[in-house]
């Protein structure tokens, strides 16, 4: 398996521009997560989907951030307009998890390589 | 929400030494994972260990769920073990809450 795939790996943009980050989860996984890593706040969950439906977006910092999962093999995280404080590494992760079932080995989360975003 | 605390915050080892990293969590958990973030930034799964003990080569982990802590043991450390070690807990559902990490540097 190719693992979780993210693109681009690096993105440099100017303040005010729209940024779109992309993620392809591991085939067969039904949960997808977006995380952000900064020096100040560490790793924090932004949003997660189960079976393409957003379950918890309480970590999304503000309305400038939006995420979609149009199908089981693709998700986007969009920032519009971008600001310098959005500079961070954004990780996507996926797992096989079913709400309501007991936790088990299958809900291990696997992370992609991340997208390093720099907003000037 | 749940608090996940890791200690020590940073650690310097001589190659070949052993070490123990600790993770305390403030509430009961359904899931606990240990990750290694290598110098290139990749997050690598080490263990899925909500309870009990597991071993993988020179690494092993133990979680005592009733006492709300987990330990990661690194034996015969190598320079390639350098990086940041995170534990992450799932108090409910499927939301990982990360600790701040332990920065490990192994010197040759």
PDB file of C-alpha atoms in Angstrom:
ATOM      1  CA  UNK A   1       0.000   0.000   0.000  1.00  0.00           C
ATOM      2  CA  UNK A   2       1.249   3.486  -0.847  1.00  0.00           C
ATOM      3  CA  UNK A   3       0.237   4.914   2.497  1.00  0.00           C
ATOM      4  CA  UNK A   4      -1.452   8.271   2.956  1.00  0.00           C
ATOM      5  CA  UNK A   5      -0.543  10.630   0.132  1.00  0.00           C
ATOM      6  CA  UNK A   6      -0.463  14.396   0.533  1.00  0.00           C
ATOM      7  CA  UNK A   7       0.175  17.159  -1.953  1.00  0.00           C
ATOM      8  CA  UNK A   8       1.869  19.481  -2.292  1.00  0.00           C
ATOM      9  CA  UNK A   9       4.738  18.653   0.058  1.00  0.00           C
ATOM     10  CA  UNK A  10       5.722  22.286   0.294  1.00  0.00           C
ATOM     11  CA  UNK A  11       3.702  25.397  -0.387  1.00  0.00           C
ATOM     12  CA  UNK A  12       4.847  28.995  -0.213  1.00  0.00           C
ATOM     13  CA  UNK A  13       2.247  31.656  -0.788  1.00  0.00           C
ATOM     14  CA  UNK A  14       1.539  35.270  -0.031  1.00  0.00           C
ATOM     15  CA  UNK A  15      -0.883  36.555   2.532  1.00  0.00           C
ATOM     16  CA  UNK A  16      -4.403  36.765   1.171  1.00  0.00           C
ATOM     17  CA  UNK A  17      -4.016  33.965  -1.345  1.00  0.00           C
ATOM     18  CA  UNK A  18      -6.126  30.825  -1.338  1.00  0.00           C
ATOM     19  CA  UNK A  19      -4.351  27.601  -0.411  1.00  0.00           C
ATOM     20  CA  UNK A  20      -5.636  24.087  -1.087  1.00  0.00           C
ATOM     21  CA  UNK A  21      -4.036  21.043   0.494  1.00  0.00           C
ATOM     22  CA  UNK A  22      -4.873  17.575  -0.766  1.00  0.00           C
ATOM     23  CA  UNK A  23      -4.971  14.135   0.783  1.00  0.00           C
ATOM     24  CA  UNK A  24      -5.541  10.612  -0.454  1.00  0.00           C
ATOM     25  CA  UNK A  25      -6.163   8.169   2.415  1.00  0.00           C
ATOM     26  CA  UNK A  26      -5.122   4.540   2.528  1.00  0.00           C
ATOM     27  CA  UNK A  27      -7.455   2.481   0.367  1.00  0.00           C
ATOM     28  CA  UNK A  28     -10.209   0.906   2.432  1.00  0.00           C
ATOM     29  CA  UNK A  29      -9.880   3.296   5.354  1.00  0.00           C
ATOM     30  CA  UNK A  30     -13.093   5.059   6.279  1.00  0.00           C
ATOM     31  CA  UNK A  31     -11.856   7.766   8.627  1.00  0.00           C
ATOM     32  CA  UNK A  32      -9.756  10.746   7.615  1.00  0.00           C
ATOM     33  CA  UNK A  33      -8.169  13.364   9.828  1.00  0.00           C
ATOM     34  CA  UNK A  34      -6.503  16.739   9.286  1.00  0.00           C
ATOM     35  CA  UNK A  35      -3.918  17.869  11.844  1.00  0.00           C
ATOM     36  CA  UNK A  36      -1.759  20.959  12.129  1.00  0.00           C
ATOM     37  CA  UNK A  37       1.657  21.086  13.774  1.00  0.00           C
ATOM     38  CA  UNK A  38       3.227  24.304  15.020  1.00  0.00           C
ATOM     39  CA  UNK A  39       5.954  25.027  17.516  1.00  0.00           C
ATOM     40  CA  UNK A  40       3.561  26.930  19.738  1.00  0.00           C
ATOM     41  CA  UNK A  41       0.610  24.535  19.765  1.00  0.00           C
ATOM     42  CA  UNK A  42       2.145  21.187  18.857  1.00  0.00           C
ATOM     43  CA  UNK A  43      -0.016  18.684  16.987  1.00  0.00           C
ATOM     44  CA  UNK A  44      -3.707  19.497  17.026  1.00  0.00           C
ATOM     45  CA  UNK A  45      -6.672  17.918  15.297  1.00  0.00           C
ATOM     46  CA  UNK A  46      -8.542  20.253  12.958  1.00  0.00           C
ATOM     47  CA  UNK A  47     -11.320  18.054  11.612  1.00  0.00           C
ATOM     48  CA  UNK A  48     -12.139  14.438  10.997  1.00  0.00           C
ATOM     49  CA  UNK A  49     -14.446  12.579   8.655  1.00  0.00           C
ATOM     50  CA  UNK A  50     -16.043   9.168   8.957  1.00  0.00           C
ATOM     51  CA  UNK A  51     -17.438   7.634   5.781  1.00  0.00           C
ATOM     52  CA  UNK A  52     -16.946  11.012   4.038  1.00  0.00           C
ATOM     53  CA  UNK A  53     -19.084  12.854   6.595  1.00  0.00           C
ATOM     54  CA  UNK A  54     -17.506  15.524   8.833  1.00  0.00           C
ATOM     55  CA  UNK A  55     -17.870  14.292  12.406  1.00  0.00           C
ATOM     56  CA  UNK A  56     -16.006  16.884  14.427  1.00  0.00           C
ATOM     57  CA  UNK A  57     -14.724  20.202  13.135  1.00  0.00           C
ATOM     58  CA  UNK A  58     -14.286  21.841  16.525  1.00  0.00           C
ATOM     59  CA  UNK A  59     -10.571  22.202  15.906  1.00  0.00           C
ATOM     60  CA  UNK A  60     -10.949  24.297  12.777  1.00  0.00           C
ATOM     61  CA  UNK A  61      -9.514  27.645  13.831  1.00  0.00           C
ATOM     62  CA  UNK A  62     -11.900  29.965  12.005  1.00  0.00           C
ATOM     63  CA  UNK A  63     -14.112  30.433   8.996  1.00  0.00           C
ATOM     64  CA  UNK A  64     -11.148  30.898   6.712  1.00  0.00           C
ATOM     65  CA  UNK A  65     -10.568  27.141   6.989  1.00  0.00           C
ATOM     66  CA  UNK A  66     -12.792  24.619   5.259  1.00  0.00           C
ATOM     67  CA  UNK A  67     -12.460  20.912   4.516  1.00  0.00           C
ATOM     68  CA  UNK A  68     -14.271  18.588   2.164  1.00  0.00           C
ATOM     69  CA  UNK A  69     -14.293  14.903   1.427  1.00  0.00           C
ATOM     70  CA  UNK A  70     -16.227  14.384  -1.811  1.00  0.00           C
ATOM     71  CA  UNK A  71     -15.429  10.668  -1.940  1.00  0.00           C
ATOM     72  CA  UNK A  72     -13.663   7.947   0.002  1.00  0.00           C
ATOM     73  CA  UNK A  73     -10.327   8.509  -1.712  1.00  0.00           C
ATOM     74  CA  UNK A  74      -9.873  12.271  -1.613  1.00  0.00           C
ATOM     75  CA  UNK A  75     -10.051  15.196   0.784  1.00  0.00           C
ATOM     76  CA  UNK A  76      -9.085  18.855   0.647  1.00  0.00           C
ATOM     77  CA  UNK A  77      -8.281  21.441   3.272  1.00  0.00           C
ATOM     78  CA  UNK A  78      -8.680  24.994   2.027  1.00  0.00           C
ATOM     79  CA  UNK A  79      -7.546  28.235   3.599  1.00  0.00           C
ATOM     80  CA  UNK A  80      -9.004  31.422   2.141  1.00  0.00           C
ATOM     81  CA  UNK A  81      -7.617  33.995   2.649  1.00  0.00           C
ATOM     82  CA  UNK A  82      -4.339  32.736   4.066  1.00  0.00           C
ATOM     83  CA  UNK A  83      -2.452  34.604   6.791  1.00  0.00           C
ATOM     84  CA  UNK A  84       1.150  34.333   8.053  1.00  0.00           C
ATOM     85  CA  UNK A  85      -0.060  32.703  11.284  1.00  0.00           C
ATOM     86  CA  UNK A  86      -1.370  29.779   9.211  1.00  0.00           C
ATOM     87  CA  UNK A  87       2.221  28.766   8.489  1.00  0.00           C
ATOM     88  CA  UNK A  88       2.593  25.224   9.812  1.00  0.00           C
ATOM     89  CA  UNK A  89       2.922  21.609   8.769  1.00  0.00           C
ATOM     90  CA  UNK A  90      -0.444  20.112   7.916  1.00  0.00           C
ATOM     91  CA  UNK A  91      -0.818  16.356   8.265  1.00  0.00           C
ATOM     92  CA  UNK A  92      -3.504  14.092   6.948  1.00  0.00           C
ATOM     93  CA  UNK A  93      -4.115  10.708   8.580  1.00  0.00           C
ATOM     94  CA  UNK A  94      -6.480   7.832   7.959  1.00  0.00           C
ATOM     95  CA  UNK A  95      -7.769   4.821   9.847  1.00  0.00           C
ATOM     96  CA  UNK A  96     -10.326   2.058   9.681  1.00  0.00           C
ATOM     97  CA  UNK A  97     -12.845   2.941  12.334  1.00  0.00           C
ATOM     98  CA  UNK A  98     -16.549   2.565  12.769  1.00  0.00           C
ATOM     99  CA  UNK A  99     -18.452   4.796  15.133  1.00  0.00           C
ATOM    100  CA  UNK A 100     -20.152   2.799  17.810  1.00  0.00           C
ATOM    101  CA  UNK A 101     -17.858  -0.171  17.601  1.00  0.00           C
ATOM    102  CA  UNK A 102     -15.386  -1.062  20.296  1.00  0.00           C
ATOM    103  CA  UNK A 103     -11.915   0.348  19.841  1.00  0.00           C
ATOM    104  CA  UNK A 104      -9.479  -2.106  18.401  1.00  0.00           C
ATOM    105  CA  UNK A 105      -6.366  -2.511  16.359  1.00  0.00           C
ATOM    106  CA  UNK A 106      -8.121  -1.301  13.252  1.00  0.00           C
ATOM    107  CA  UNK A 107      -8.417   2.285  14.446  1.00  0.00           C
ATOM    108  CA  UNK A 108      -4.692   2.915  14.419  1.00  0.00           C
ATOM    109  CA  UNK A 109      -4.136   6.199  12.608  1.00  0.00           C
ATOM    110  CA  UNK A 110      -1.551   6.354   9.833  1.00  0.00           C
ATOM    111  CA  UNK A 111      -0.093   9.705   8.896  1.00  0.00           C
ATOM    112  CA  UNK A 112       0.919  11.144   5.561  1.00  0.00           C
ATOM    113  CA  UNK A 113       4.238  12.973   5.021  1.00  0.00           C
ATOM    114  CA  UNK A 114       2.679  16.386   5.657  1.00  0.00           C
ATOM    115  CA  UNK A 115       2.499  19.650   3.732  1.00  0.00           C
ATOM    116  CA  UNK A 116       4.771  22.424   4.941  1.00  0.00           C
ATOM    117  CA  UNK A 117       2.899  25.693   4.380  1.00  0.00           C
ATOM    118  CA  UNK A 118       4.610  29.058   4.516  1.00  0.00           C
ATOM    119  CA  UNK A 119       2.507  32.193   4.189  1.00  0.00           C
ATOM    120  CA  UNK A 120       4.568  35.316   3.605  1.00  0.00           C
TER     121      UNK A 120
ATOM    122  CA  UNK B   1     -10.673  17.732  27.880  1.00  0.00           C
ATOM    123  CA  UNK B   2      -8.045  15.099  28.446  1.00  0.00           C
ATOM    124  CA  UNK B   3      -4.505  16.235  29.254  1.00  0.00           C
ATOM    125  CA  UNK B   4      -1.555  14.270  27.880  1.00  0.00           C
ATOM    126  CA  UNK B   5       1.795  15.003  29.482  1.00  0.00           C
ATOM    127  CA  UNK B   6       5.131  13.603  28.408  1.00  0.00           C
ATOM    128  CA  UNK B   7       8.431  13.486  30.222  1.00  0.00           C
ATOM    129  CA  UNK B   8      11.216  14.267  29.970  1.00  0.00           C
ATOM    130  CA  UNK B   9      10.788  17.120  27.458  1.00  0.00           C
ATOM    131  CA  UNK B  10      14.203  16.421  26.027  1.00  0.00           C
ATOM    132  CA  UNK B  11      16.890  13.800  26.413  1.00  0.00           C
ATOM    133  CA  UNK B  12      20.450  13.336  25.209  1.00  0.00           C
ATOM    134  CA  UNK B  13      21.857   9.812  25.133  1.00  0.00           C
ATOM    135  CA  UNK B  14      25.135   8.261  24.230  1.00  0.00           C
ATOM    136  CA  UNK B  15      24.766   5.609  21.552  1.00  0.00           C
ATOM    137  CA  UNK B  16      24.126   2.235  23.176  1.00  0.00           C
ATOM    138  CA  UNK B  17      22.349   3.627  26.237  1.00  0.00           C
ATOM    139  CA  UNK B  18      18.823   2.710  27.306  1.00  0.00           C
ATOM    140  CA  UNK B  19      16.017   5.133  28.064  1.00  0.00           C
ATOM    141  CA  UNK B  20      12.439   5.302  29.278  1.00  0.00           C
ATOM    142  CA  UNK B  21       9.934   7.889  28.095  1.00  0.00           C
ATOM    143  CA  UNK B  22       6.760   8.476  30.037  1.00  0.00           C
ATOM    144  CA  UNK B  23       3.260   9.555  29.049  1.00  0.00           C
ATOM    145  CA  UNK B  24       0.612  10.448  31.628  1.00  0.00           C
ATOM    146  CA  UNK B  25      -3.006  11.014  30.691  1.00  0.00           C
ATOM    147  CA  UNK B  26      -5.694  12.585  32.830  1.00  0.00           C
ATOM    148  CA  UNK B  27      -8.697  10.456  31.831  1.00  0.00           C
ATOM    149  CA  UNK B  28      -9.496   6.935  30.754  1.00  0.00           C
ATOM    150  CA  UNK B  29      -8.706   6.185  27.125  1.00  0.00           C
ATOM    151  CA  UNK B  30      -9.907   3.898  24.380  1.00  0.00           C
ATOM    152  CA  UNK B  31      -6.670   4.054  22.481  1.00  0.00           C
ATOM    153  CA  UNK B  32      -3.078   5.119  22.965  1.00  0.00           C
ATOM    154  CA  UNK B  33      -0.435   5.369  20.283  1.00  0.00           C
ATOM    155  CA  UNK B  34       3.275   6.140  20.295  1.00  0.00           C
ATOM    156  CA  UNK B  35       4.840   7.884  17.294  1.00  0.00           C
ATOM    157  CA  UNK B  36       8.341   8.775  16.253  1.00  0.00           C
ATOM    158  CA  UNK B  37       8.772  11.959  14.239  1.00  0.00           C
ATOM    159  CA  UNK B  38      12.019  11.640  12.385  1.00  0.00           C
ATOM    160  CA  UNK B  39      14.269  14.589  11.476  1.00  0.00           C
ATOM    161  CA  UNK B  40      12.486  14.816   8.121  1.00  0.00           C
ATOM    162  CA  UNK B  41       9.166  15.367   9.837  1.00  0.00           C
ATOM    163  CA  UNK B  42       7.540  12.040   9.067  1.00  0.00           C
ATOM    164  CA  UNK B  43       5.294  10.653  11.812  1.00  0.00           C
ATOM    165  CA  UNK B  44       5.880   6.940  12.130  1.00  0.00           C
ATOM    166  CA  UNK B  45       3.624   4.638  14.107  1.00  0.00           C
ATOM    167  CA  UNK B  46       5.499   2.752  16.803  1.00  0.00           C
ATOM    168  CA  UNK B  47       2.809   1.156  18.914  1.00  0.00           C
ATOM    169  CA  UNK B  48      -0.923   0.942  19.291  1.00  0.00           C
ATOM    170  CA  UNK B  49      -1.182   0.087  22.979  1.00  0.00           C
ATOM    171  CA  UNK B  50      -4.329   0.946  24.963  1.00  0.00           C
ATOM    172  CA  UNK B  51      -3.197  -1.542  27.619  1.00  0.00           C
ATOM    173  CA  UNK B  52      -0.553  -4.179  28.278  1.00  0.00           C
ATOM    174  CA  UNK B  53       2.943  -4.547  26.888  1.00  0.00           C
ATOM    175  CA  UNK B  54       4.249  -4.865  23.348  1.00  0.00           C
ATOM    176  CA  UNK B  55       7.728  -5.207  21.913  1.00  0.00           C
ATOM    177  CA  UNK B  56       9.156  -4.462  18.515  1.00  0.00           C
ATOM    178  CA  UNK B  57      12.874  -5.007  18.239  1.00  0.00           C
ATOM    179  CA  UNK B  58      14.719  -2.608  20.524  1.00  0.00           C
ATOM    180  CA  UNK B  59      11.530  -0.774  21.399  1.00  0.00           C
ATOM    181  CA  UNK B  60       8.838  -1.806  23.808  1.00  0.00           C
ATOM    182  CA  UNK B  61       5.866  -0.084  25.357  1.00  0.00           C
ATOM    183  CA  UNK B  62       3.706  -0.640  28.392  1.00  0.00           C
ATOM    184  CA  UNK B  63       0.394   1.010  29.190  1.00  0.00           C
ATOM    185  CA  UNK B  64      -1.187   0.735  32.625  1.00  0.00           C
ATOM    186  CA  UNK B  65      -4.633   2.038  31.818  1.00  0.00           C
ATOM    187  CA  UNK B  66      -5.909   1.889  35.401  1.00  0.00           C
ATOM    188  CA  UNK B  67      -3.086   4.194  36.505  1.00  0.00           C
ATOM    189  CA  UNK B  68      -3.269   6.343  33.376  1.00  0.00           C
ATOM    190  CA  UNK B  69       0.268   6.149  32.108  1.00  0.00           C
ATOM    191  CA  UNK B  70       2.292   4.600  29.348  1.00  0.00           C
ATOM    192  CA  UNK B  71       6.019   4.001  29.028  1.00  0.00           C
ATOM    193  CA  UNK B  72       8.182   3.677  25.944  1.00  0.00           C
ATOM    194  CA  UNK B  73      11.486   1.834  26.374  1.00  0.00           C
ATOM    195  CA  UNK B  74      14.351   2.269  23.979  1.00  0.00           C
ATOM    196  CA  UNK B  75      17.223  -0.150  24.443  1.00  0.00           C
ATOM    197  CA  UNK B  76      20.699   0.041  22.911  1.00  0.00           C
ATOM    198  CA  UNK B  77      19.890   3.413  21.359  1.00  0.00           C
ATOM    199  CA  UNK B  78      21.211   4.302  17.922  1.00  0.00           C
ATOM    200  CA  UNK B  79      21.678   7.667  16.236  1.00  0.00           C
ATOM    201  CA  UNK B  80      18.745   6.829  13.966  1.00  0.00           C
ATOM    202  CA  UNK B  81      16.505   6.860  17.048  1.00  0.00           C
ATOM    203  CA  UNK B  82      16.928  10.636  17.250  1.00  0.00           C
ATOM    204  CA  UNK B  83      13.820  12.724  16.735  1.00  0.00           C
ATOM    205  CA  UNK B  84      10.679  13.519  18.663  1.00  0.00           C
ATOM    206  CA  UNK B  85       8.575  10.865  20.363  1.00  0.00           C
ATOM    207  CA  UNK B  86       4.889  11.580  20.794  1.00  0.00           C
ATOM    208  CA  UNK B  87       2.227   9.743  22.654  1.00  0.00           C
ATOM    209  CA  UNK B  88      -1.361  10.355  21.665  1.00  0.00           C
ATOM    210  CA  UNK B  89      -4.499   9.279  23.481  1.00  0.00           C
ATOM    211  CA  UNK B  90      -8.080   8.793  22.400  1.00  0.00           C
ATOM    212  CA  UNK B  91     -10.420   9.518  25.297  1.00  0.00           C
ATOM    213  CA  UNK B  92     -13.498   8.622  23.235  1.00  0.00           C
ATOM    214  CA  UNK B  93     -14.528   8.312  19.660  1.00  0.00           C
ATOM    215  CA  UNK B  94     -11.601   8.640  17.333  1.00  0.00           C
ATOM    216  CA  UNK B  95      -9.871  11.923  18.241  1.00  0.00           C
ATOM    217  CA  UNK B  96      -6.169  11.644  18.991  1.00  0.00           C
ATOM    218  CA  UNK B  97      -4.924  14.126  21.596  1.00  0.00           C
ATOM    219  CA  UNK B  98      -1.149  14.517  21.410  1.00  0.00           C
ATOM    220  CA  UNK B  99       1.330  15.211  24.133  1.00  0.00           C
ATOM    221  CA  UNK B 100       4.015  17.841  23.620  1.00  0.00           C
ATOM    222  CA  UNK B 101       6.619  15.206  22.797  1.00  0.00           C
ATOM    223  CA  UNK B 102      10.058  14.167  24.025  1.00  0.00           C
ATOM    224  CA  UNK B 103      12.982  15.369  21.921  1.00  0.00           C
ATOM    225  CA  UNK B 104      15.612  12.638  21.825  1.00  0.00           C
ATOM    226  CA  UNK B 105      19.143  13.107  20.568  1.00  0.00           C
ATOM    227  CA  UNK B 106      21.460  10.122  20.400  1.00  0.00           C
ATOM    228  CA  UNK B 107      25.152  10.982  20.114  1.00  0.00           C
ATOM    229  CA  UNK B 108      27.689   8.682  18.509  1.00  0.00           C
TER     230      UNK B 108
END
